[in-house]
Coordinates of C-alpha atoms and ligand atoms in Angstrom, one line a residue:
Chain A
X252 CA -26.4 -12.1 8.7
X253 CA -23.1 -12.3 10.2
X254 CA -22.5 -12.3 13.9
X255 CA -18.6 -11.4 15.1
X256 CA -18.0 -12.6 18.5
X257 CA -14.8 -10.8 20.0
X258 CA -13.3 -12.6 23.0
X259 CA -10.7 -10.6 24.2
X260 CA -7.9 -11.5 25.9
X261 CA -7.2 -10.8 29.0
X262 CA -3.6 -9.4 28.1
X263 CA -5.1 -6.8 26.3
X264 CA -7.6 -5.8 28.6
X265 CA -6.5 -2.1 29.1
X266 CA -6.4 -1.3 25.4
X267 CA -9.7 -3.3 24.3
X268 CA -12.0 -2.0 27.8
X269 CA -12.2 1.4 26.7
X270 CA -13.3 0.6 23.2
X271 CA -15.5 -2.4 22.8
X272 CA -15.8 -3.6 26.7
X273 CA -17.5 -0.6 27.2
X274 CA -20.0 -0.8 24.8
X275 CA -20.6 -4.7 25.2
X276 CA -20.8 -4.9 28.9
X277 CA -21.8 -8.4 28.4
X278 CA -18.2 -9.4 27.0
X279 CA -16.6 -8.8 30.6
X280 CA -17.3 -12.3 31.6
X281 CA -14.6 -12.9 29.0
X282 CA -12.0 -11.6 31.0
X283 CA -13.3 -13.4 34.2
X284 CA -10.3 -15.9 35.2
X285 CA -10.5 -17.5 31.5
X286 CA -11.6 -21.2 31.4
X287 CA -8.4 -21.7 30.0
X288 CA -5.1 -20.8 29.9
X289 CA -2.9 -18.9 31.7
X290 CA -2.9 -15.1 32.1
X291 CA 0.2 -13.2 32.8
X292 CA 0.7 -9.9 33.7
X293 CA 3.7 -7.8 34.9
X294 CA 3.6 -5.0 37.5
X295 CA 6.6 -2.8 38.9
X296 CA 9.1 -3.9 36.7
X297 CA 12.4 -1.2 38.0
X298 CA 16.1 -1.7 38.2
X299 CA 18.1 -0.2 40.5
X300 CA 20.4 2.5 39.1
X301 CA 24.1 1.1 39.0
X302 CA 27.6 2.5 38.6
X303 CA 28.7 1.6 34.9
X304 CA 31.8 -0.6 36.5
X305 CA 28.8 -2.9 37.8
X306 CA 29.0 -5.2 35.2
X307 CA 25.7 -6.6 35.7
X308 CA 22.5 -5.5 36.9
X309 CA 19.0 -7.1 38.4
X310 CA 15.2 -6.7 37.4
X311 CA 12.4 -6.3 39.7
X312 CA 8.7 -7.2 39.1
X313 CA 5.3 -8.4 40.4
X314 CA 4.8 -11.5 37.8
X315 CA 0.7 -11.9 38.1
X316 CA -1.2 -15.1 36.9
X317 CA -5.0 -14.3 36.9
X318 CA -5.6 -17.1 34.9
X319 CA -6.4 -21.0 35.6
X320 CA -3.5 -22.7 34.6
X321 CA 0.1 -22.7 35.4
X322 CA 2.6 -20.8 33.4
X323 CA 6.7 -20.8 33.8
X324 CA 8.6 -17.7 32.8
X325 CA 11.6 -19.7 31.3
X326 CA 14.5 -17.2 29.6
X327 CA 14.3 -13.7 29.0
X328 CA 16.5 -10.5 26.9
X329 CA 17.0 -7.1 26.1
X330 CA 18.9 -5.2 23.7
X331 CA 20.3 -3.3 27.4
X332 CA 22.6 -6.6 28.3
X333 CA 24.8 -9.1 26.6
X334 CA 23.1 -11.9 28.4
X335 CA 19.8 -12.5 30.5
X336 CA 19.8 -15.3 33.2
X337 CA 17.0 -15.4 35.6
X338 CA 18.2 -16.0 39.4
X339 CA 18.0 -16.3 42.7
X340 CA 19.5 -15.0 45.7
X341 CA 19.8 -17.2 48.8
X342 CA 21.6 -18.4 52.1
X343 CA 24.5 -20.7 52.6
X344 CA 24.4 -23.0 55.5
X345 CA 27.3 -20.9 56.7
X346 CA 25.6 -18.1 56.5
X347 CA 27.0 -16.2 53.5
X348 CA 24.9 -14.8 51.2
X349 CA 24.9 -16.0 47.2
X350 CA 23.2 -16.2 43.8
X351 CA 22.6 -18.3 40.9
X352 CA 20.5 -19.4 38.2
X353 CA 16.9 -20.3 39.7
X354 CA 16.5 -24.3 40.0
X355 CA 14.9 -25.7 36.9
X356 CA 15.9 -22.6 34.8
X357 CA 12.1 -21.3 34.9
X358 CA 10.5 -19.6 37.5
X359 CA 6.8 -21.1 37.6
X360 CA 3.7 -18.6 38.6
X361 CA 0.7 -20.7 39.5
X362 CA -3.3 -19.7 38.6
X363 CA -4.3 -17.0 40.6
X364 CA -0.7 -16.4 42.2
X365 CA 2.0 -14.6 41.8
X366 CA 5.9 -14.5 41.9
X367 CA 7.6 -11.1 43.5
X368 CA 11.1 -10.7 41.9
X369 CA 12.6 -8.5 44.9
X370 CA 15.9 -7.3 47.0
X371 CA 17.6 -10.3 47.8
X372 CA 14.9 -12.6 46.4
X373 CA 14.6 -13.8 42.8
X374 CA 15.9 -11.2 40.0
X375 CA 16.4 -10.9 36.1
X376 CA 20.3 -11.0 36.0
X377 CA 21.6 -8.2 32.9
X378 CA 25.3 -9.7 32.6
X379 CA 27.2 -7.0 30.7
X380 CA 25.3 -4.1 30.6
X381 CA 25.2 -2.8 27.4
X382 CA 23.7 0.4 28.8
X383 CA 23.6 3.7 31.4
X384 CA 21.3 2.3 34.1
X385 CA 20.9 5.5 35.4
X386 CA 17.9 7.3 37.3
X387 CA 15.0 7.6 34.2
X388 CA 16.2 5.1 32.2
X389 CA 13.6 3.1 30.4
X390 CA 15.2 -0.4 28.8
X391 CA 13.3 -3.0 27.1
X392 CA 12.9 -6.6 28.3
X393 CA 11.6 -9.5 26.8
X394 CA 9.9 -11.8 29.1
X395 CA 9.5 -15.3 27.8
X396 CA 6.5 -17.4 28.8
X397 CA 6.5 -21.3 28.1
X398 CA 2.5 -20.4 27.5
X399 CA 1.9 -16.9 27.3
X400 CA 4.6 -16.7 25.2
X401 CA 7.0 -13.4 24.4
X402 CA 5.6 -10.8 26.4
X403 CA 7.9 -7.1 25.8
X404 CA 8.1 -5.0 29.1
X405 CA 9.3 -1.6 29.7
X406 CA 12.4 -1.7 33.5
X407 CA 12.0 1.5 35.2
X408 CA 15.7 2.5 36.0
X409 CA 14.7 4.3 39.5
X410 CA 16.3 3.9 43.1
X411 CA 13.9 1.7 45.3
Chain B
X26 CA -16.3 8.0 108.3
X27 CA -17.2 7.3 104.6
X28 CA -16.3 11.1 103.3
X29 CA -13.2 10.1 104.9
X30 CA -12.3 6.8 102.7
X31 CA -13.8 8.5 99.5
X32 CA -10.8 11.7 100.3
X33 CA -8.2 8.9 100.6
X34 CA -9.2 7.1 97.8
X35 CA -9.3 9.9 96.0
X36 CA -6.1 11.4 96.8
X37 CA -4.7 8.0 96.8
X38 CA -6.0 7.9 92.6
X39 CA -4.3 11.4 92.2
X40 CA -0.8 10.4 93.9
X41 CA -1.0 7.3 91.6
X42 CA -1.8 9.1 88.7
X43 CA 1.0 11.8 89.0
X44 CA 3.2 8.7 89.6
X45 CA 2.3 7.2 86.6
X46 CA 2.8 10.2 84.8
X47 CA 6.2 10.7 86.5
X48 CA 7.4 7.3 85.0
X49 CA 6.6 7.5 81.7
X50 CA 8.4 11.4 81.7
X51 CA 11.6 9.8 83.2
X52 CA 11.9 6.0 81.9
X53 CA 12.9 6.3 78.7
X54 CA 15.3 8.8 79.5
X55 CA 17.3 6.1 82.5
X56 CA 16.9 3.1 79.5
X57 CA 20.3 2.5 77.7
X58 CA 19.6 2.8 74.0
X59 CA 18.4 -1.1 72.8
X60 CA 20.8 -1.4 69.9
X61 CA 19.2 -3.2 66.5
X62 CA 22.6 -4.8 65.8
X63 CA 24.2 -7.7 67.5
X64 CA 26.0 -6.2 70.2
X65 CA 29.9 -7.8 70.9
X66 CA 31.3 -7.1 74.0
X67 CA 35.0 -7.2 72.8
X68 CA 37.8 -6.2 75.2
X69 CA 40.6 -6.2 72.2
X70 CA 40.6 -3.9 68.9
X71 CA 39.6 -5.1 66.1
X72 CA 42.1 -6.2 64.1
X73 CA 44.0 -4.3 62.1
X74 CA 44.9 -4.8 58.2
X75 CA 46.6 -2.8 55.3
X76 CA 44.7 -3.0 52.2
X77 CA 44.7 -0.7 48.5
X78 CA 42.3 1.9 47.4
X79 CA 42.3 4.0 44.7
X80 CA 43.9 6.5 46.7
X81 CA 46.1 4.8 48.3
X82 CA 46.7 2.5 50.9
X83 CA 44.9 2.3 54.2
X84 CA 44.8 0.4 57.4
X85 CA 41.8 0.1 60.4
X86 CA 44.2 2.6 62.3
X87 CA 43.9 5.5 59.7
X88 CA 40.3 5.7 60.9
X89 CA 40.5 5.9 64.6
X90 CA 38.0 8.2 65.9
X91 CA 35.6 7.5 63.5
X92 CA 33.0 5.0 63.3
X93 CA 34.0 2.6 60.4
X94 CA 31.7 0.1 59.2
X95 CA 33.0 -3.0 57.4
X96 CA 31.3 -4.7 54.8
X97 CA 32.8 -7.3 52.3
X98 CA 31.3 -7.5 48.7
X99 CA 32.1 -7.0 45.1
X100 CA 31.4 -5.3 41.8
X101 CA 29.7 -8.1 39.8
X102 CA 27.2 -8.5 42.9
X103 CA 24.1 -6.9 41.4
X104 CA 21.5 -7.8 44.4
X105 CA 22.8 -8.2 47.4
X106 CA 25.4 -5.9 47.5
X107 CA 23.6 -2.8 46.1
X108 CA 20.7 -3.4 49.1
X109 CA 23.4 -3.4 51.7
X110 CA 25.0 -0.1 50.0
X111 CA 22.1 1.8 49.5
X112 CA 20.8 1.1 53.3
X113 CA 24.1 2.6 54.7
X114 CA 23.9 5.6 52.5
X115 CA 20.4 6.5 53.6
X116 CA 21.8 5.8 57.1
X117 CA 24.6 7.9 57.3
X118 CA 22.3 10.5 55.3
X119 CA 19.9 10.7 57.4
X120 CA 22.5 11.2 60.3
X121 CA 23.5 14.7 58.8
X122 CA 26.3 16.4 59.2
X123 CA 27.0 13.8 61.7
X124 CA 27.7 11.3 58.8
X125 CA 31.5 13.2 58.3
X126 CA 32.4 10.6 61.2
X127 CA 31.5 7.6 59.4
X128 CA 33.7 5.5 57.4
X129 CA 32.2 2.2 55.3
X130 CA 34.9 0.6 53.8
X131 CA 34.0 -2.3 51.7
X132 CA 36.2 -4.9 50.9
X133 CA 36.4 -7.0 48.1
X134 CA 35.9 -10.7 48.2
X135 CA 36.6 -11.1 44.5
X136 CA 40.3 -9.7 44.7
X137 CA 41.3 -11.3 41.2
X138 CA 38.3 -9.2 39.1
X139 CA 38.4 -6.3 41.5
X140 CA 40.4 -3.3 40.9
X141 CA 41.1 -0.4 43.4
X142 CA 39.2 1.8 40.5
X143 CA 36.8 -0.6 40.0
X144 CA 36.0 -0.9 43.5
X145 CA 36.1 3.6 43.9
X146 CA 33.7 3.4 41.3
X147 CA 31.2 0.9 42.7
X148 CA 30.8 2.3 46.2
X149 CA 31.0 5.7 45.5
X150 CA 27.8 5.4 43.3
X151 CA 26.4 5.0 46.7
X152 CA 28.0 7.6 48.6
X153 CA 30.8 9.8 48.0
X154 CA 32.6 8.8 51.3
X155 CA 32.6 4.9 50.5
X156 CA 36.0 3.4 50.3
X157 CA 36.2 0.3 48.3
X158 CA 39.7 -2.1 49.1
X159 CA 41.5 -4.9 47.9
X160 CA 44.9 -7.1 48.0
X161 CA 46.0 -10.2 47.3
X162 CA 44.7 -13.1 48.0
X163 CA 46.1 -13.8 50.5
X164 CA 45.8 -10.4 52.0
X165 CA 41.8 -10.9 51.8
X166 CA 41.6 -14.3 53.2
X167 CA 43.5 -12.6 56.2
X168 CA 41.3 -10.3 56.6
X169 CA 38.5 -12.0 56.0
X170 CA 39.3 -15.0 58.9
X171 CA 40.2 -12.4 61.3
X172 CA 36.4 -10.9 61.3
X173 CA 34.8 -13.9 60.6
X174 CA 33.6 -13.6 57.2
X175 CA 33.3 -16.7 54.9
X176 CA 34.0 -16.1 51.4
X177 CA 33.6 -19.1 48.5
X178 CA 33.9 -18.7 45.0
X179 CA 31.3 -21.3 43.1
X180 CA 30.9 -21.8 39.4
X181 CA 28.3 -19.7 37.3
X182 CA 27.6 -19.9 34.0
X183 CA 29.2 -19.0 30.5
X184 CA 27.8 -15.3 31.0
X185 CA 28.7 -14.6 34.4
X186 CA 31.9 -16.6 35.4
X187 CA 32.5 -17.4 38.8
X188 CA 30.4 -16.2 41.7
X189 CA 30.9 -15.3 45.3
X190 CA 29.0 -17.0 47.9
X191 CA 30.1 -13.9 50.7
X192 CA 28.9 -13.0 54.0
X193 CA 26.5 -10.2 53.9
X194 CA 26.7 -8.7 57.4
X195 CA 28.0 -4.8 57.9
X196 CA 30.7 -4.6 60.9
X197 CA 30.5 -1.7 63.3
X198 CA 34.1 -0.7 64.8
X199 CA 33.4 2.2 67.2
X200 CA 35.8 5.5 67.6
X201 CA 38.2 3.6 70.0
X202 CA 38.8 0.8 67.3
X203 CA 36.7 -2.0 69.3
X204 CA 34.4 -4.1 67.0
X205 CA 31.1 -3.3 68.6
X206 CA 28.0 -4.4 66.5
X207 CA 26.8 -6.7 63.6
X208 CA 24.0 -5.9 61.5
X209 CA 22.9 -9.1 59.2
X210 CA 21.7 -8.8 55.7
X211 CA 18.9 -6.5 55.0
X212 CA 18.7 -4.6 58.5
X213 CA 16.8 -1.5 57.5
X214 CA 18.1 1.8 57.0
X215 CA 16.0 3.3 60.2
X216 CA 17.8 0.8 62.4
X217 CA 21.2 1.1 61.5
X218 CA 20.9 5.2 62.0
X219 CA 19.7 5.0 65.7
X220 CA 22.4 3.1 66.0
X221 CA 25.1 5.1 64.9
X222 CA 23.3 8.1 66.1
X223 CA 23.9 6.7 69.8
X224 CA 27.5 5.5 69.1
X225 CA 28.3 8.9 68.0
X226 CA 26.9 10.6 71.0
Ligands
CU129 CU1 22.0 -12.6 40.0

């Protein structure tokens, strides 16, 4: 007799609950912070809507790690800009406001925390939009994790 | 003897009671309005410039006896910028009809990528009455100096080119032309309309 033991992962849990969770209630200790491993998830991914002269654009999100180890988002793309840098907004000692690529080049989400990409905070820079970022939009976004690996995203074009 | 002090402490409770009730009627109408901005006490006008937009060319003056709010920015500014723009809007929207007597003007810090055009189209993404101007160089350094505004370009990358380190606060000249508040970076929407609305009373 053969016994096949699904572990799910904890990426997947939306799809996999409604199916074999629940029927093997047992299996939810599987998605319990996993022994190992990160686990990423994104949340409130949107884009403001900007004038097609804008020649770049930023990406908002919740990045959430409900898993016990570390993982750094390190690059990201999307078919919607001619190149993806991820960055940070911040204060000069005089006072004037910047950005620039985030120190490091990765933007690191310990276990059980998170990092919020927001308004004058971190952001996903789109240099050269390749597309309308206007209200309703939907563009694709490739997140890459140095763990988790790629994981594909859906930006919300919508005003805040 | 003690039906006496029981009426007067009594009547002594009511008096206080309608006092009370008097004050908090009639004090906030004697407060002056607390302003959410930095307030500037500035005997002289603000000083006055000449810059391009897309329809033209405008100095300060042009705008007397509106409220014009300065802000200095530019296009390739996808964060910062867009926050402060989008805060203004819903301010002056929120204001009405009232908003006709409201002028943001923002001028670029990046005059060497920064078109009059490019600017029109930028601001008025955020509202229709946003003026977007530039000049030379020189003209924007000006400009710049005379309100205090520190501008630096630093290196980006390969992708973005340069990038403006700029300061991020909106200017408030009032209808007479004197600079009369600040607002720094990220003041919210709600604060920046009880603001005007009292200016504009
Ligand atoms: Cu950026």
């Amino acid at each position: 007799m053969k016994t096949i033991v699904v572990i799910p992962r904890c990426r997947n849990f939306g799809i996999i609950a409604l199916s074999i969770f629940a029927l093997f209630s047992i299996a939810l200790g599987a998605c319990q912070p996993s022994p190992k491993g990160p686990a990423i998830s994104i949340e409130e991914a949107w884009g403001r809507p900007s004038p097609k002269v804008a020649a770049a654009g930023a990406f908002y999100m919740l990045i959430k790690n409900t898993g016990s180890e570390a993982d750094k988002l390190v690059s990201a793309e999307s078919p919607a800009c001619g190149a993806v840098e991820l960055h940070e907004s911040y204060k000069t000692e005089e006072g004037a406001m910047g950005m620039r690529p985030v120190e490091g080049g990765y933007i690191e989400i310990l276990p059980g925390g998170q990092a919020e990409l927001k308004m004058g905070g971190l952001h996903i820079m789109c240099i050269e939009k390749l597309a309308d970022f206007e209200v309703g939009a939907v563009l694709p976004l490739t997140l890459n994790f140095e763990k988790s690996g790629e994981i594909i995203i859906e930006i919300e074009i919508r005003e805040p | 003897m003690l039906k006496n002090k029981r009426w007067t402490f009594i009547i002594g409770l009511l008096a206080g009671m309608g006092m009370a009730v008097v004050a908090v009627v009639t004090l906030p109408r004697l407060q002056p309005h607390t302003f959410y901005g930095t307030v500037l006490q500035s005997p002289d006008k603000a000083p006055d410039f000449e810059l391009d937009t897309a329809s033209g060319t405008v100095s300060l003056e042009d705008f007397r006896g509106k409220i014009v709010l300065l802000y200095f920015g530019y296009t390739f500014c996808p964060d910062i910028c867009p926050a402060t723009l989008a805060e203004i809007s819903k301010a002056i929207t929120s204001l009405g009809k009232k908003a006709d007597e409201i002028q943001l003007m923002m001028i670029s810090v990046d005059p060497g990528r920064d078109t009059p055009e490019m600017l029109r189209d930028y601001v008025t993404h955020f509202h229709p009455s946003f003026l977007g101007a530039t000049g030379t160089e020189e003209e924007i350094a000006q400009v710049a100096t005379m309100y205090g505004i520190f501008f630096e370009k630093h290196e980006g990358t390969e992708a973005t080119g340069y990038l403006v380190d700029h300061t991020a606060t909106v200017m408030v000249i009032d209808q007479e032309g004197h600079l009369k508040l600040v607002f720094p970076f990220g003041a919210p929407a709600q604060e920046i309309a009880d603001d005007l609305a009292f200016l504009l009373k």
